[in-house]
Coordinates of C-alpha atoms in Angstrom, one line a residue:
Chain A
X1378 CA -26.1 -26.7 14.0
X1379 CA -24.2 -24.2 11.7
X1380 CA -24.0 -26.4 9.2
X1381 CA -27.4 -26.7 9.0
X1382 CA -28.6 -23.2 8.6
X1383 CA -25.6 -23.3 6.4
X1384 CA -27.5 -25.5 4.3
X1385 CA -31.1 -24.5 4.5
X1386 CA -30.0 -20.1 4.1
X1387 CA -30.2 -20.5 0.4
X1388 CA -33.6 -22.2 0.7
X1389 CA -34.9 -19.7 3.2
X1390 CA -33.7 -17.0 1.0
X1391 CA -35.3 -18.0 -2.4
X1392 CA -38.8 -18.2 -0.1
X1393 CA -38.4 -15.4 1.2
X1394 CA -38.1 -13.9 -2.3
X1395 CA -40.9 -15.2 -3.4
X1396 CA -42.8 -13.9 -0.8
X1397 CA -41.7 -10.6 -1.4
X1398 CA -42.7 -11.0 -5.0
X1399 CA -45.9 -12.3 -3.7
X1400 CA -46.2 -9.1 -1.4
X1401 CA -45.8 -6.8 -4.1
X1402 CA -48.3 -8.4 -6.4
X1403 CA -51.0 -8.8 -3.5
X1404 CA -50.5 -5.8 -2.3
X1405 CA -50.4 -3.9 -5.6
X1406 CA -52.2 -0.4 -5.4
X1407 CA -52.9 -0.5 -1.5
X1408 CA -49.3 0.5 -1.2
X1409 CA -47.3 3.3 -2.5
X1410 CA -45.9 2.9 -5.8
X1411 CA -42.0 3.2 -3.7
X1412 CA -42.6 0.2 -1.3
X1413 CA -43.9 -1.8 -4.3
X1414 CA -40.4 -1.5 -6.2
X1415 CA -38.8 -2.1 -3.2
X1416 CA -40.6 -5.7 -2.5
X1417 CA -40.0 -6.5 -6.1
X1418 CA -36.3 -5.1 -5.7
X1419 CA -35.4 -6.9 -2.4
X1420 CA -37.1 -9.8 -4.0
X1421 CA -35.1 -9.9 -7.6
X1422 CA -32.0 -10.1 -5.1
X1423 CA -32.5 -12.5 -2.4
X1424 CA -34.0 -14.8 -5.4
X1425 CA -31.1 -14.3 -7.1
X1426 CA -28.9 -15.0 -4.0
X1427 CA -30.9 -17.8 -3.2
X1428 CA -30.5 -19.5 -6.4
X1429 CA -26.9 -19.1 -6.9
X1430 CA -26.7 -20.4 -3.2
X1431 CA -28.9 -23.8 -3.8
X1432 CA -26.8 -24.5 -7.3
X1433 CA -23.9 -23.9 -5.7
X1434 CA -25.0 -26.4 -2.7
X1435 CA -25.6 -28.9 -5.2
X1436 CA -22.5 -29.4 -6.8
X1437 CA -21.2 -32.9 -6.0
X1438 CA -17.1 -32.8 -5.3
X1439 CA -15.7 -35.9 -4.4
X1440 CA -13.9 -36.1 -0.9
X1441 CA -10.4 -35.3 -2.6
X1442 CA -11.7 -32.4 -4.3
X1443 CA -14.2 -31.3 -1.5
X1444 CA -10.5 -31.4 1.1
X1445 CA -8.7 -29.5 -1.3
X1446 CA -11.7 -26.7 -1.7
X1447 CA -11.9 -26.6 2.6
X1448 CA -7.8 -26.4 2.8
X1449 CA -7.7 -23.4 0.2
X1450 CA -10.8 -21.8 2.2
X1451 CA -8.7 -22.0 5.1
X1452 CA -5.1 -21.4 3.6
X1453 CA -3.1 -18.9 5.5
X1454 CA -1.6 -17.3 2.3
X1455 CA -5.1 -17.2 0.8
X1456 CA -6.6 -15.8 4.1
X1457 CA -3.7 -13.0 3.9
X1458 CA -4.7 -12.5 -0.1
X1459 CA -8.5 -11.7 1.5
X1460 CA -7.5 -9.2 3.9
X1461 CA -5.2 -7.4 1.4
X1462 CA -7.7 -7.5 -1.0
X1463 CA -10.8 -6.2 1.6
X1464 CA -8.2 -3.1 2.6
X1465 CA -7.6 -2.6 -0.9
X1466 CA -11.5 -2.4 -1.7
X1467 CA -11.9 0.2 1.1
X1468 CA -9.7 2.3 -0.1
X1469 CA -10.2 2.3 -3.8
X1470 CA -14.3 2.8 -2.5
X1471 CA -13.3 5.7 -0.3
X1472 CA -11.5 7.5 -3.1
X1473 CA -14.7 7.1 -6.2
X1474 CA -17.4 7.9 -3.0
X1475 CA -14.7 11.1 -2.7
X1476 CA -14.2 12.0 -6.9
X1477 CA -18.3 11.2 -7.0
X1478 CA -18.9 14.2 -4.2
X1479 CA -16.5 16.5 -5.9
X1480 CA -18.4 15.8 -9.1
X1481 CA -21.7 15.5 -7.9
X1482 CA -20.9 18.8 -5.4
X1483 CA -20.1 20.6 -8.7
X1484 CA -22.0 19.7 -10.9
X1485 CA -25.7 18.7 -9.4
X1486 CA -25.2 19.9 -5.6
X1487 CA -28.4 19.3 -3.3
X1488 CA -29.3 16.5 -1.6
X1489 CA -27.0 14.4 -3.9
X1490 CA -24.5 15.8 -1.7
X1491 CA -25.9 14.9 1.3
X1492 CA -26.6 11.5 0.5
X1493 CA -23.0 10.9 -0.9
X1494 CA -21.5 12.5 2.1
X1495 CA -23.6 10.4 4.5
X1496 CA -22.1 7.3 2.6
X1497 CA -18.6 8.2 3.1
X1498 CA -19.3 8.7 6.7
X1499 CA -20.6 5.3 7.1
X1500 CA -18.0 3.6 5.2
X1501 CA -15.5 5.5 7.4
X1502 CA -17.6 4.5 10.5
X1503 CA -18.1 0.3 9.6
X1504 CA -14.3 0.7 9.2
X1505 CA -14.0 2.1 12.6
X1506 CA -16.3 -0.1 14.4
X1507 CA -14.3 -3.1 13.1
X1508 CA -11.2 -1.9 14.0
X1509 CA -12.4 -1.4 17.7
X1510 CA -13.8 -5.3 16.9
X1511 CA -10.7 -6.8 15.6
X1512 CA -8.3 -4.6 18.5
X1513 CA -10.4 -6.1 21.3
X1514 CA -10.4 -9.8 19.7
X1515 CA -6.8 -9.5 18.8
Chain B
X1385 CA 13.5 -13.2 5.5
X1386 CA 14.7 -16.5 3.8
X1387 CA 14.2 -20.6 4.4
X1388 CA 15.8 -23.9 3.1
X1389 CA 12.2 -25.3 2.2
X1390 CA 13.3 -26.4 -1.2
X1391 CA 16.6 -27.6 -0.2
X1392 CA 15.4 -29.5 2.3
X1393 CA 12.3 -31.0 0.5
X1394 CA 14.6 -31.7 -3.0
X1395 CA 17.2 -33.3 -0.3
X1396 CA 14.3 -35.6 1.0
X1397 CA 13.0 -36.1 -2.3
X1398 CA 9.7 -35.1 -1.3
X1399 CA 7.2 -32.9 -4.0
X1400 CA 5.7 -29.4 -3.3
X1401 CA 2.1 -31.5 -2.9
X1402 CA 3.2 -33.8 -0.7
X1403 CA 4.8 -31.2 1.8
X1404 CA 1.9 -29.2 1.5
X1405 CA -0.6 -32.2 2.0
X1406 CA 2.0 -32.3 5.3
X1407 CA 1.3 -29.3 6.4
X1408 CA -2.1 -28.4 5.6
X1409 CA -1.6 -25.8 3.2
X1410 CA -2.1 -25.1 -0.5
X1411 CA 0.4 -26.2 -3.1
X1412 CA 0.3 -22.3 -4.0
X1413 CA 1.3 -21.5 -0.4
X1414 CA 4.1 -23.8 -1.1
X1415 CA 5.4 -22.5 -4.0
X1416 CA 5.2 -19.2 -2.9
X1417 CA 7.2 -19.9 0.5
X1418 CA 9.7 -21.2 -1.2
X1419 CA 10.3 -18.2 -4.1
X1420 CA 10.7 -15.7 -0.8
X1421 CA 6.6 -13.6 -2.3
X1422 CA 5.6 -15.0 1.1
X1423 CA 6.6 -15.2 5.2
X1424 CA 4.6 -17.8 6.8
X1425 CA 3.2 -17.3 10.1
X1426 CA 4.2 -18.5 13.2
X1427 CA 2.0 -21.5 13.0
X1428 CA 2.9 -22.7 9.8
X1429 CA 7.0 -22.3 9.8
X1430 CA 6.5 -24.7 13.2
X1431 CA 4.2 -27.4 11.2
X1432 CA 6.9 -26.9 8.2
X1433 CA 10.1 -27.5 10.3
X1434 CA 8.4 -30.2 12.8
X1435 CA 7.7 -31.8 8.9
X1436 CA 11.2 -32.1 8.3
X1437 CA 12.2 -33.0 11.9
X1438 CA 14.1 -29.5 12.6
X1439 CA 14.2 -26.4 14.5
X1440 CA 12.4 -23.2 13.0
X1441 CA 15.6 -21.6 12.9
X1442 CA 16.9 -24.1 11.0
X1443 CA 14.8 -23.9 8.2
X1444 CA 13.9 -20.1 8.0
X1445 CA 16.9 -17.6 8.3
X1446 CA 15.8 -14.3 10.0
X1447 CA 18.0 -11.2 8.7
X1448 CA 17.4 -8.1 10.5
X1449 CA 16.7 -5.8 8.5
X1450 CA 19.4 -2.7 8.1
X1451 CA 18.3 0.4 9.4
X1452 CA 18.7 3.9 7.4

């Protein structure tokens, strides 16, 4: 069963672009200019998604090649890279979303502020929540 | 932590591929096992030494650590 939606997301994505695209279009002028961009937007990116997803299902590996792509999925050394790598990422984000409010809180001030301090509290808060996660699976 | 992985494999004449193909790991995994960049877990230092028909303590050699 998980394979199959496996197989069939990319397909449902790249519809469901299109019927985004198709929403925008239809609904042209009866909407405000903001939700129109953001059909088009949310659209441009689940097409894109959905296309790299269906090429991507379509590459032929032969059985050798398709055991060797499953084992390095599943490697424990390349699991541990991952991990590193996500904790790496979290940090490196935390410290830009902290130099962009110092900048953006000298510099421009206002809402910009807001919005960038709201960020860093949910990128602090996702890491918190999946912490608690991972400490009660573990 | 150190281990006897390439001893033991050059002993048995066996190749990096074929121990990893053994233990169901990458040939990188391998190769970085045996140049000390990487401990294997639990799991995988008992699939290595049931490979070569020993005890885990046989093949990796804890050192405690010295304390300051």
């Amino acid at each position: 069963m998980k394979d199959f939606w496996k197989k069939i997301f990319p397909y449902v994505m790249f519809a469901a672009a299109w019927a985004l695209i198709l929403a925008a279009i239809l609904l042209d002028e009866r909407v405000p200019k903001q939700i129109s961009l953001a059909l088009f937007t949310s659209g441009g990116i689940l097409m894109g998604f959905g296309a790299v997803g269906i090429a991507l299902s379509r590459i032929r590996m032969s059985p050798e090649q398709q055991k060797e792509y499953e084992r390095g999925e599943h490697d424990e050394r390349n699991v541990a890279i991952r991990e590193k790598a996500a904790m790496s990422s979290w940090y490196w984000t935390l410290y830009m979303l902290w130099a962009a409010f110092l900048v953006i809180q000298i510099f421009v001030g206002g809402l910009w502020g807001v919005a960038i301090s709201v960020v860093i509290v949910l990128h602090c808060t996702f890491y918190m929540i999946n912490i608690h996660r991972w400490n009660k699976k573990m | 932590m150190t281990n006897r992985i390439a001893e033991l494999r050059k002993a048995r004449k066996i190749s990096q591929a074929e121990l990893a193909d053994g233990v169901d790991v990458t040939r990188q995994t391998i190769i970085s096992l045996e140049s000390g960049r990487y401990n294997a877990s639990l799991l995988l230092a008992h699939k290595i030494a049931r490979y070569f028909g020993l005890t885990i303590e046989e093949v990796f050699l804890f050192e405690e650590e010295e304390t300051p």
